[in-house]
mmCIF file of C-alpha atoms and ligand atoms in Angstrom:
data_model
loop_
_atom_site.group_PDB
_atom_site.id
_atom_site.type_symbol
_atom_site.label_atom_id
_atom_site.label_comp_id
_atom_site.label_asym_id
_atom_site.label_seq_id
_atom_site.Cartn_x
_atom_site.Cartn_y
_atom_site.Cartn_z
ATOM 1 C CA MET A 1 228.164 222.589 139.173
ATOM 2 C CA ARG A 2 227.910 219.081 137.729
ATOM 3 C CA ILE A 3 230.943 217.665 135.923
ATOM 4 C CA ASP A 4 229.896 216.987 132.327
ATOM 5 C CA ALA A 5 233.206 215.693 131.042
ATOM 6 C CA VAL A 6 236.913 215.459 131.698
ATOM 7 C CA GLU A 7 239.319 215.660 128.797
ATOM 8 C CA LEU A 8 242.880 214.378 128.759
ATOM 9 C CA ARG A 9 245.569 215.266 126.266
ATOM 10 C CA GLU A 10 249.177 214.433 125.881
ATOM 11 C CA VAL A 11 250.972 217.364 124.299
ATOM 12 C CA GLN A 12 254.446 217.808 122.887
ATOM 13 C CA LEU A 13 256.032 221.191 122.421
ATOM 14 C CA PRO A 14 259.624 221.776 121.225
ATOM 15 C CA TYR A 15 261.888 223.558 123.708
ATOM 16 C CA ARG A 16 263.770 226.553 122.412
ATOM 17 C CA ALA A 17 266.987 224.821 123.467
ATOM 18 C CA PRO A 18 267.673 221.342 124.885
ATOM 19 C CA PHE A 19 267.652 221.019 128.687
ATOM 20 C CA GLU A 20 270.220 218.735 130.327
ATOM 21 C CA THR A 21 270.312 217.647 133.963
ATOM 22 C CA SER A 22 272.244 215.019 135.910
ATOM 23 C CA PHE A 23 269.717 212.449 134.673
ATOM 24 C CA GLY A 24 269.438 213.283 131.005
ATOM 25 C CA ARG A 25 268.770 215.657 128.144
ATOM 26 C CA GLU A 26 265.483 216.589 126.463
ATOM 27 C CA ASP A 27 264.605 218.736 123.494
ATOM 28 C CA THR A 28 260.821 218.446 123.482
ATOM 29 C CA LYS A 29 258.413 219.094 126.311
ATOM 30 C CA ALA A 30 255.964 216.232 126.903
ATOM 31 C CA CYS A 31 253.164 216.532 129.449
ATOM 32 C CA LEU A 32 249.463 215.947 129.994
ATOM 33 C CA LEU A 33 246.746 218.574 130.062
ATOM 34 C CA VAL A 34 243.551 218.014 132.014
ATOM 35 C CA ARG A 35 240.370 219.910 131.197
ATOM 36 C CA VAL A 36 237.298 219.660 133.433
ATOM 37 C CA GLN A 37 233.965 220.868 132.045
ATOM 38 C CA ALA A 38 231.028 221.658 134.317
ATOM 39 C CA ASP A 39 227.888 223.678 133.582
ATOM 40 C CA GLY A 40 229.531 225.709 130.852
ATOM 41 C CA VAL A 41 232.622 226.519 132.933
ATOM 42 C CA GLU A 42 235.972 224.811 132.462
ATOM 43 C CA GLY A 43 239.167 224.324 134.394
ATOM 44 C CA TRP A 44 242.650 223.372 133.231
ATOM 45 C CA GLY A 45 245.589 221.640 134.861
ATOM 46 C CA GLU A 46 248.954 220.276 133.737
ATOM 47 C CA VAL A 47 250.675 217.017 134.651
ATOM 48 C CA PRO A 48 254.421 217.607 134.152
ATOM 49 C CA ALA A 49 255.552 213.989 134.489
ATOM 50 C CA GLY A 50 257.266 213.633 131.112
ATOM 51 C CA ARG A 51 258.279 210.583 129.103
ATOM 52 C CA ALA A 52 260.538 208.728 131.491
ATOM 53 C CA PRO A 53 260.566 208.134 135.278
ATOM 54 C CA LEU A 54 263.791 210.088 135.889
ATOM 55 C CA TYR A 55 262.863 213.073 138.059
ATOM 56 C CA ASN A 56 260.461 210.924 140.054
ATOM 57 C CA GLU A 57 258.671 207.631 139.452
ATOM 58 C CA GLU A 58 255.870 209.042 137.292
ATOM 59 C CA THR A 59 255.580 209.291 133.522
ATOM 60 C CA ASP A 60 252.895 210.725 131.260
ATOM 61 C CA ASP A 61 251.728 207.157 130.613
ATOM 62 C CA THR A 62 251.425 206.234 134.306
ATOM 63 C CA ALA A 63 249.591 209.480 134.967
ATOM 64 C CA TRP A 64 247.230 208.858 132.060
ATOM 65 C CA LEU A 65 246.419 205.384 133.362
ATOM 66 C CA VAL A 66 245.774 206.517 136.932
ATOM 67 C CA LEU A 67 243.672 209.463 135.806
ATOM 68 C CA GLU A 68 241.632 207.333 133.416
ATOM 69 C CA GLN A 69 241.110 204.384 135.742
ATOM 70 C CA PHE A 70 240.970 205.881 139.228
ATOM 71 C CA LEU A 71 240.860 209.668 139.458
ATOM 72 C CA ILE A 72 238.423 210.743 136.737
ATOM 73 C CA PRO A 73 235.582 208.132 136.890
ATOM 74 C CA PRO A 74 234.326 209.013 140.401
ATOM 75 C CA LEU A 75 233.920 212.666 139.367
ATOM 76 C CA LEU A 76 231.791 212.222 136.227
ATOM 77 C CA GLY A 77 228.218 213.403 136.479
ATOM 78 C CA LYS A 78 228.698 214.465 140.111
ATOM 79 C CA PRO A 79 228.942 217.942 141.645
ATOM 80 C CA ALA A 80 232.466 219.282 141.166
ATOM 81 C CA PRO A 81 234.206 218.751 144.520
ATOM 82 C CA ARG A 82 236.140 221.602 146.100
ATOM 83 C CA PRO A 83 239.811 220.939 145.378
ATOM 84 C CA GLU A 84 240.632 220.315 149.045
ATOM 85 C CA GLU A 85 237.802 217.791 149.190
ATOM 86 C CA PHE A 86 239.108 216.097 146.025
ATOM 87 C CA ALA A 87 242.572 215.877 147.636
ATOM 88 C CA ARG A 88 241.082 214.161 150.701
ATOM 89 C CA ARG A 89 239.141 211.706 148.557
ATOM 90 C CA VAL A 90 242.175 210.584 146.565
ATOM 91 C CA ALA A 91 244.571 210.471 149.514
ATOM 92 C CA HIS A 92 244.120 206.687 149.827
ATOM 93 C CA ILE A 93 245.543 206.194 146.331
ATOM 94 C CA ARG A 94 249.236 205.825 146.905
ATOM 95 C CA ARG A 95 251.667 208.237 145.216
ATOM 96 C CA HIS A 96 250.892 209.324 141.628
ATOM 97 C CA HIS A 97 251.223 212.865 142.935
ATOM 98 C CA MET A 98 251.570 214.565 139.569
ATOM 99 C CA ALA A 99 248.484 212.821 138.190
ATOM 100 C CA LYS A 100 246.467 213.975 141.213
ATOM 101 C CA ALA A 101 247.934 217.470 141.098
ATOM 102 C CA GLY A 102 246.935 218.037 137.469
ATOM 103 C CA LEU A 103 243.306 217.192 138.131
ATOM 104 C CA GLU A 104 243.256 219.132 141.392
ATOM 105 C CA ALA A 105 244.648 222.196 139.595
ATOM 106 C CA ALA A 106 241.846 221.935 137.026
ATOM 107 C CA LEU A 107 239.313 221.916 139.898
ATOM 108 C CA TRP A 108 240.955 224.994 141.455
ATOM 109 C CA ASP A 109 240.762 226.765 138.107
ATOM 110 C CA LEU A 110 237.136 225.703 137.607
ATOM 111 C CA HIS A 111 235.952 226.928 141.025
ATOM 112 C CA ALA A 112 237.969 230.129 140.925
ATOM 113 C CA ARG A 113 236.630 230.988 137.448
ATOM 114 C CA ARG A 114 233.091 230.373 138.558
ATOM 115 C CA GLU A 115 233.593 232.616 141.575
ATOM 116 C CA GLY A 116 235.200 235.285 139.397
ATOM 117 C CA ARG A 117 238.406 235.378 141.406
ATOM 118 C CA SER A 118 241.974 234.637 140.509
ATOM 119 C CA LEU A 119 243.633 231.400 141.519
ATOM 120 C CA ALA A 120 246.129 233.462 143.524
ATOM 121 C CA GLN A 121 243.257 234.959 145.532
ATOM 122 C CA ALA A 122 241.667 231.547 146.009
ATOM 123 C CA LEU A 123 244.943 230.170 147.404
ATOM 124 C CA GLY A 124 245.561 233.094 149.759
ATOM 125 C CA GLY A 125 248.234 234.747 147.634
ATOM 126 C CA GLU A 126 249.242 238.310 148.470
ATOM 127 C CA ARG A 127 251.976 239.429 146.072
ATOM 128 C CA PRO A 128 251.120 241.124 142.763
ATOM 129 C CA VAL A 129 254.544 240.215 141.333
ATOM 130 C CA VAL A 130 257.084 237.521 142.225
ATOM 131 C CA PRO A 131 260.898 237.517 141.868
ATOM 132 C CA VAL A 132 262.184 234.979 139.369
ATOM 133 C CA GLY A 133 265.343 233.294 138.130
ATOM 134 C CA VAL A 134 266.396 230.838 135.489
ATOM 135 C CA SER A 135 267.284 227.162 135.789
ATOM 136 C CA GLN A 136 270.201 226.623 133.442
ATOM 137 C CA GLY A 137 270.963 223.115 132.229
ATOM 138 C CA ILE A 138 274.334 221.479 131.685
ATOM 139 C CA GLU A 139 276.053 222.650 128.494
ATOM 140 C CA ALA A 140 278.737 221.081 126.308
ATOM 141 C CA THR A 141 281.349 223.639 127.382
ATOM 142 C CA ILE A 142 281.769 226.170 130.166
ATOM 143 C CA GLU A 143 282.043 228.958 127.572
ATOM 144 C CA GLU A 144 278.555 228.099 126.278
ATOM 145 C CA LEU A 145 277.268 228.006 129.849
ATOM 146 C CA LEU A 146 278.711 231.465 130.559
ATOM 147 C CA GLU A 147 277.258 232.842 127.349
ATOM 148 C CA ARG A 148 273.763 231.650 128.207
ATOM 149 C CA ILE A 149 273.998 232.971 131.744
ATOM 150 C CA GLY A 150 275.190 236.322 130.432
ATOM 151 C CA GLY A 151 272.098 236.456 128.233
ATOM 152 C CA TYR A 152 269.729 235.742 131.103
ATOM 153 C CA LEU A 153 271.373 238.320 133.358
ATOM 154 C CA ALA A 154 271.088 240.893 130.576
ATOM 155 C CA GLN A 155 267.362 240.140 130.354
ATOM 156 C CA GLY A 156 267.050 240.934 134.055
ATOM 157 C CA TYR A 157 266.636 237.551 135.746
ATOM 158 C CA ARG A 158 267.386 237.925 139.426
ATOM 159 C CA ARG A 159 269.248 234.708 140.043
ATOM 160 C CA ILE A 160 270.835 231.856 138.200
ATOM 161 C CA LYS A 161 270.570 228.193 139.092
ATOM 162 C CA ILE A 162 272.820 225.728 137.328
ATOM 163 C CA LYS A 163 272.429 222.001 137.138
ATOM 164 C CA ILE A 164 275.457 220.109 138.413
ATOM 165 C CA LYS A 165 276.640 216.504 138.220
ATOM 166 C CA PRO A 166 279.907 214.752 139.079
ATOM 167 C CA GLY A 167 282.530 216.282 136.792
ATOM 168 C CA TRP A 168 280.425 219.443 136.190
ATOM 169 C CA ASP A 169 280.290 221.175 139.548
ATOM 170 C CA ILE A 170 283.154 223.149 141.104
ATOM 171 C CA GLU A 171 284.683 224.467 137.889
ATOM 172 C CA PRO A 172 281.483 225.889 136.364
ATOM 173 C CA VAL A 173 280.697 227.616 139.674
ATOM 174 C CA GLN A 174 284.206 229.030 139.934
ATOM 175 C CA ARG A 175 284.078 230.319 136.356
ATOM 176 C CA ILE A 176 280.633 231.888 136.871
ATOM 177 C CA ARG A 177 281.925 233.734 139.933
ATOM 178 C CA GLU A 178 284.993 234.918 137.985
ATOM 179 C CA ARG A 179 282.877 236.179 135.099
ATOM 180 C CA PHE A 180 279.770 237.529 136.829
ATOM 181 C CA GLY A 181 280.934 238.302 140.382
ATOM 182 C CA ASP A 182 278.440 238.438 143.184
ATOM 183 C CA ILE A 183 275.209 237.413 141.399
ATOM 184 C CA LEU A 184 272.586 235.316 143.192
ATOM 185 C CA LEU A 185 273.691 231.796 142.287
ATOM 186 C CA GLN A 186 272.559 228.333 143.325
ATOM 187 C CA VAL A 187 273.143 224.753 142.151
ATOM 188 C CA ASP A 188 270.884 221.722 141.698
ATOM 189 C CA ALA A 189 272.296 218.166 141.643
ATOM 190 C CA ASN A 190 269.002 216.267 141.222
ATOM 191 C CA SER A 191 270.351 213.556 143.584
ATOM 192 C CA ALA A 192 273.500 212.846 141.567
ATOM 193 C CA TYR A 193 275.890 212.434 144.542
ATOM 194 C CA ASP A 194 276.350 210.366 147.681
ATOM 195 C CA LEU A 195 277.955 211.271 150.978
ATOM 196 C CA ASP A 196 281.382 210.124 149.731
ATOM 197 C CA ALA A 197 281.278 213.279 147.589
ATOM 198 C CA ALA A 198 280.976 215.564 150.636
ATOM 199 C CA GLY A 199 284.305 217.120 149.613
ATOM 200 C CA VAL A 200 282.710 218.546 146.455
ATOM 201 C CA PHE A 201 280.115 220.318 148.567
ATOM 202 C CA ARG A 202 282.671 221.574 151.082
ATOM 203 C CA ALA A 203 284.498 223.093 148.103
ATOM 204 C CA LEU A 204 281.261 224.624 146.772
ATOM 205 C CA ASP A 205 280.653 226.006 150.266
ATOM 206 C CA GLY A 206 283.328 228.621 149.595
ATOM 207 C CA TYR A 207 281.440 230.275 146.708
ATOM 208 C CA GLY A 208 278.638 232.030 148.568
ATOM 209 C CA LEU A 209 275.837 230.048 146.941
ATOM 210 C CA LEU A 210 272.274 230.897 147.894
ATOM 211 C CA LEU A 211 271.584 227.176 148.363
ATOM 212 C CA ILE A 212 272.537 223.684 147.221
ATOM 213 C CA GLU A 213 269.513 221.801 145.903
ATOM 214 C CA GLN A 214 268.966 218.055 146.362
ATOM 215 C CA PRO A 215 272.582 216.873 146.427
ATOM 216 C CA LEU A 216 271.859 213.309 147.625
ATOM 217 C CA ALA A 217 269.287 210.553 147.194
ATOM 218 C CA GLU A 218 265.673 211.587 147.537
ATOM 219 C CA ASP A 219 264.990 209.008 150.281
ATOM 220 C CA ASP A 220 268.087 209.825 152.313
ATOM 221 C CA LEU A 221 267.252 212.527 154.838
ATOM 222 C CA VAL A 222 269.834 211.169 157.285
ATOM 223 C CA ASP A 223 272.745 211.680 154.878
ATOM 224 C CA HIS A 224 271.432 215.121 153.929
ATOM 225 C CA ALA A 225 271.502 216.001 157.638
ATOM 226 C CA ALA A 226 275.087 214.748 157.880
ATOM 227 C CA LEU A 227 276.049 216.863 154.875
ATOM 228 C CA GLN A 228 274.207 219.968 156.057
ATOM 229 C CA ALA A 229 276.137 219.769 159.345
ATOM 230 C CA GLN A 230 279.376 220.228 157.349
ATOM 231 C CA LEU A 231 278.191 223.261 155.344
ATOM 232 C CA ARG A 232 277.395 226.919 155.847
ATOM 233 C CA THR A 233 275.443 226.995 152.588
ATOM 234 C CA PRO A 234 271.816 225.960 153.152
ATOM 235 C CA ILE A 235 270.745 222.680 151.608
ATOM 236 C CA CYS A 236 267.380 222.969 149.860
ATOM 237 C CA LEU A 237 265.408 219.788 149.265
ATOM 238 C CA ASP A 238 263.299 219.237 146.155
ATOM 239 C CA GLU A 239 262.740 215.540 145.268
ATOM 240 C CA SER A 240 262.784 214.485 148.958
ATOM 241 C CA ILE A 241 259.843 216.707 149.900
ATOM 242 C CA VAL A 242 256.979 214.596 148.578
ATOM 243 C CA HIS A 243 254.436 216.071 151.026
ATOM 244 C CA ALA A 244 254.272 218.380 154.031
ATOM 245 C CA ARG A 245 255.069 215.525 156.425
ATOM 246 C CA ALA A 246 258.355 214.873 154.625
ATOM 247 C CA ALA A 247 259.317 218.508 155.204
ATOM 248 C CA ARG A 248 258.489 218.218 158.893
ATOM 249 C CA ALA A 249 260.819 215.214 159.130
ATOM 250 C CA ALA A 250 263.564 216.864 157.077
ATOM 251 C CA LEU A 251 263.473 220.021 159.183
ATOM 252 C CA ARG A 252 263.456 218.094 162.459
ATOM 253 C CA LEU A 253 266.511 216.120 161.290
ATOM 254 C CA GLY A 254 268.343 219.204 160.044
ATOM 255 C CA ALA A 255 268.450 217.762 156.517
ATOM 256 C CA CYS A 256 267.743 221.167 154.917
ATOM 257 C CA ARG A 257 267.208 224.831 155.738
ATOM 258 C CA ILE A 258 265.213 225.817 152.666
ATOM 259 C CA VAL A 259 262.396 224.026 150.837
ATOM 260 C CA ASN A 260 261.573 223.983 147.111
ATOM 261 C CA ILE A 261 257.805 223.701 146.615
ATOM 262 C CA LYS A 262 256.371 222.156 143.465
ATOM 263 C CA GLN A 263 252.650 221.623 143.608
ATOM 264 C CA ALA A 264 252.931 218.733 141.133
ATOM 265 C CA ARG A 265 255.531 216.871 143.201
ATOM 266 C CA VAL A 266 253.553 217.088 146.449
ATOM 267 C CA GLY A 267 250.253 215.938 144.934
ATOM 268 C CA GLY A 268 248.429 219.203 144.424
ATOM 269 C CA LEU A 269 247.958 222.850 145.301
ATOM 270 C CA SER A 270 246.208 222.052 148.610
ATOM 271 C CA GLU A 271 249.206 220.088 149.863
ATOM 272 C CA ALA A 272 251.529 222.770 148.501
ATOM 273 C CA VAL A 273 249.714 225.398 150.587
ATOM 274 C CA ALA A 274 249.942 223.121 153.655
ATOM 275 C CA LEU A 275 253.685 222.710 153.015
ATOM 276 C CA HIS A 276 254.056 226.485 152.644
ATOM 277 C CA ASP A 277 252.216 227.024 155.925
ATOM 278 C CA LEU A 278 254.330 224.472 157.790
ATOM 279 C CA CYS A 279 257.564 226.076 156.584
ATOM 280 C CA ARG A 280 256.261 229.543 157.393
ATOM 281 C CA ALA A 281 255.436 228.492 160.963
ATOM 282 C CA GLN A 282 259.004 227.224 161.371
ATOM 283 C CA GLY A 283 260.631 230.288 159.822
ATOM 284 C CA VAL A 284 261.904 228.280 156.834
ATOM 285 C CA PRO A 285 261.959 230.172 153.525
ATOM 286 C CA VAL A 286 260.468 228.528 150.447
ATOM 287 C CA TRP A 287 260.486 229.141 146.716
ATOM 288 C CA CYS A 288 258.547 227.747 143.821
ATOM 289 C CA GLY A 289 260.220 225.089 141.722
ATOM 290 C CA GLY A 290 259.317 224.314 138.137
ATOM 291 C CA MET A 291 259.136 221.414 135.708
ATOM 292 C CA LEU A 292 259.503 223.477 132.525
ATOM 293 C CA GLU A 293 255.718 223.702 132.427
ATOM 294 C CA THR A 294 253.781 225.185 129.544
ATOM 295 C CA GLY A 295 251.990 228.457 130.225
ATOM 296 C CA ILE A 296 249.099 226.479 131.717
ATOM 297 C CA GLY A 297 251.086 224.781 134.470
ATOM 298 C CA ARG A 298 253.197 227.893 134.987
ATOM 299 C CA ALA A 299 250.092 229.998 135.661
ATOM 300 C CA ALA A 300 249.229 227.698 138.575
ATOM 301 C CA ASN A 301 252.810 227.917 139.875
ATOM 302 C CA LEU A 302 252.729 231.723 139.653
ATOM 303 C CA ALA A 303 249.535 231.872 141.680
ATOM 304 C CA LEU A 304 251.090 229.637 144.323
ATOM 305 C CA ALA A 305 254.286 231.704 144.401
ATOM 306 C CA SER A 306 252.248 234.756 145.422
ATOM 307 C CA LEU A 307 251.765 233.318 148.936
ATOM 308 C CA PRO A 308 253.646 235.240 151.643
ATOM 309 C CA ASN A 309 256.432 232.782 152.571
ATOM 310 C CA PHE A 310 257.635 232.372 148.956
ATOM 311 C CA THR A 311 260.529 234.740 149.492
ATOM 312 C CA LEU A 312 263.415 233.429 147.358
ATOM 313 C CA PRO A 313 263.498 233.822 143.538
ATOM 314 C CA HIS A 314 261.553 231.089 141.766
ATOM 315 C CA ASP A 315 262.223 228.682 138.894
ATOM 316 C CA LEU A 316 259.555 230.557 136.934
ATOM 317 C CA SER A 317 260.689 232.226 133.759
ATOM 318 C CA ALA A 318 259.106 233.988 130.819
ATOM 319 C CA SER A 319 257.522 231.874 128.066
ATOM 320 C CA ASP A 320 260.419 232.647 125.708
ATOM 321 C CA ARG A 321 262.880 231.011 128.107
ATOM 322 C CA TYR A 322 261.233 227.682 127.286
ATOM 323 C CA PHE A 323 259.258 227.823 124.029
ATOM 324 C CA ARG A 324 259.108 229.722 120.771
ATOM 325 C CA GLU A 325 255.354 229.638 121.042
ATOM 326 C CA ASP A 326 253.676 228.941 124.384
ATOM 327 C CA LEU A 327 250.168 227.454 124.675
ATOM 328 C CA ILE A 328 248.904 230.746 126.125
ATOM 329 C CA ASP A 329 248.609 234.208 124.636
ATOM 330 C CA PRO A 330 249.771 236.714 125.660
ATOM 331 C CA PRO A 331 252.886 234.848 126.774
ATOM 332 C CA VAL A 332 254.394 235.181 130.246
ATOM 333 C CA VAL A 333 256.902 238.045 130.182
ATOM 334 C CA LEU A 334 259.698 239.183 132.467
ATOM 335 C CA ASN A 335 259.247 242.631 134.021
ATOM 336 C CA PRO A 336 262.295 244.925 133.872
ATOM 337 C CA ASP A 337 262.875 244.437 137.609
ATOM 338 C CA GLY A 338 263.277 240.645 137.308
ATOM 339 C CA THR A 339 259.773 239.802 138.436
ATOM 340 C CA ILE A 340 256.773 238.195 136.776
ATOM 341 C CA SER A 341 253.271 239.535 137.359
ATOM 342 C CA VAL A 342 250.788 237.148 138.949
ATOM 343 C CA PRO A 343 247.682 236.781 136.741
ATOM 344 C CA LYS A 344 244.694 238.751 138.073
ATOM 345 C CA GLU A 345 241.935 237.441 135.820
ATOM 346 C CA PRO A 346 239.592 234.706 137.098
ATOM 347 C CA GLY A 347 241.069 231.228 137.564
ATOM 348 C CA LEU A 348 244.478 230.608 136.039
ATOM 349 C CA GLY A 349 244.026 234.010 134.413
ATOM 350 C CA VAL A 350 245.658 233.133 131.106
ATOM 351 C CA ARG A 351 244.152 232.735 127.638
ATOM 352 C CA ILE A 352 244.705 229.236 126.317
ATOM 353 C CA VAL A 353 245.094 229.137 122.532
ATOM 354 C CA MET A 354 243.076 226.069 121.580
ATOM 355 C CA GLU A 355 244.480 225.853 118.088
ATOM 356 C CA ARG A 356 248.021 225.608 119.509
ATOM 357 C CA VAL A 357 246.851 223.034 122.034
ATOM 358 C CA GLU A 358 245.283 221.000 119.217
ATOM 359 C CA ARG A 359 248.437 221.222 117.144
ATOM 360 C CA ALA A 360 250.581 220.047 120.069
ATOM 361 C CA THR A 361 248.248 217.172 120.975
ATOM 362 C CA VAL A 362 249.562 213.675 120.286
ATOM 363 C CA ARG A 363 246.893 211.778 122.244
ATOM 364 C CA HIS A 364 243.397 212.805 123.239
ATOM 365 C CA ALA A 365 240.511 211.263 125.153
ATOM 366 C CA ARG A 366 237.239 212.675 126.422
ATOM 367 C CA PHE A 367 235.463 211.056 129.326
ATOM 368 C CA PRO A 368 231.807 212.200 129.340
ATOM 369 C CA ALA A 369 229.436 211.831 132.276
HETATM 370 C C1 NPQ B 401 264.332 220.655 139.272
HETATM 371 N N1 NPQ B 401 263.589 221.573 137.082
HETATM 372 O O1 NPQ B 401 264.260 221.642 139.944
HETATM 373 C C2 NPQ B 401 263.614 220.522 137.947
HETATM 374 C C3 NPQ B 401 263.621 219.152 137.453
HETATM 375 C C4 NPQ B 401 263.533 218.850 136.026
HETATM 376 C C5 NPQ B 401 263.432 223.741 136.198
HETATM 377 O O2 NPQ B 401 265.357 222.847 137.114
HETATM 378 C C6 NPQ B 401 262.219 217.874 131.339
HETATM 379 C C7 NPQ B 401 261.114 218.425 131.956
HETATM 380 C C8 NPQ B 401 263.373 217.743 132.025
HETATM 381 C C9 NPQ B 401 261.165 218.797 133.270
HETATM 382 C C10 NPQ B 401 264.597 217.990 134.082
HETATM 383 C C11 NPQ B 401 264.219 222.677 136.848
HETATM 384 C C12 NPQ B 401 263.439 218.132 133.353
HETATM 385 C C13 NPQ B 401 262.316 218.651 133.985
HETATM 386 C C14 NPQ B 401 264.616 218.359 135.386
HETATM 387 C C15 NPQ B 401 262.402 219.011 135.320
HETATM 388 O O3 NPQ B 401 264.946 219.710 139.717
HETATM 389 MG MG1 MG B 402 265.439 220.555 141.633
#
């Protein structure tokens, strides 16, 4: 299977509602799509970096540059490497994990489609459906927050995660508990605190949260360990876990008890599987994080979430949680029991609507062999 061309697009898709975190607010999704074409078969991947280097150091522009200059050229006109082999070949390029992950996902899709098996099967997934929750952004008022959460619970989502930041932490949690009782609830700070704020987390410790996600700086495992030692609630690391080795260090230090896995953050699905396996061997539960991906990136996340140690509800929601019109049809839907079905068709297993992709495209380049 010789690679005939790789196509890059930057797409923009309006969110249904703005999404606010401790580092900012967005009302339009911006990401890259990667399409690999080889012998009449194609594979798709998504790079969820976004406009600004706020979640991590990457942006859509940095990813575009690295893909165009370093990741794509060695592939053109050559046999399509197995994704694991691609990951080994690009390991010497430092960082740029999301750029690598998007291209690696396209290679997974390509090979799986050619073999006529689903991406979930190719990755070693076992579950036909996965339990899911919603990641709820910061709202202008607590009443609006409660209203949105009420809506999601009515739809059947199994757990709620809220974004917190200094000044929006204990009170929203307390009010959610008052209104909705004993629901599965967790919080995500996206690194907005330092250890001086340990008192906030000791207060949150009294609310029976499932976990507290990334309270402190991404490069500060030592302070996370100091904080975890003061809490009953498990700390879950997201931004800090940039590869499987980082998880090994975090777990050895006691910096967390749960790990959020995002294939884009760790540099690809191969590394994500290695991270899953490491956590499984140590008895550490994992769940699949999200970057508000379009249906293309979410299909890859769903396949990954079907692996056996993904036991907690995921940040994977139905298409209508994010967009009025997704890039795939049929859209991802929520089952009545708060699960989402893992695609069974070959590759990503979703139908990409090219005319919607074209309409959303703001930049396009094709790199032929
Ligand atoms: C998290 N996401 O777990 C991320 C980070 C995040 C679903 O909570 C635009 C696009 C804004 C992606 C903000 C969820 C974003 C984004 C935060 C992802 O930390
Ligand atoms: Mg997070």
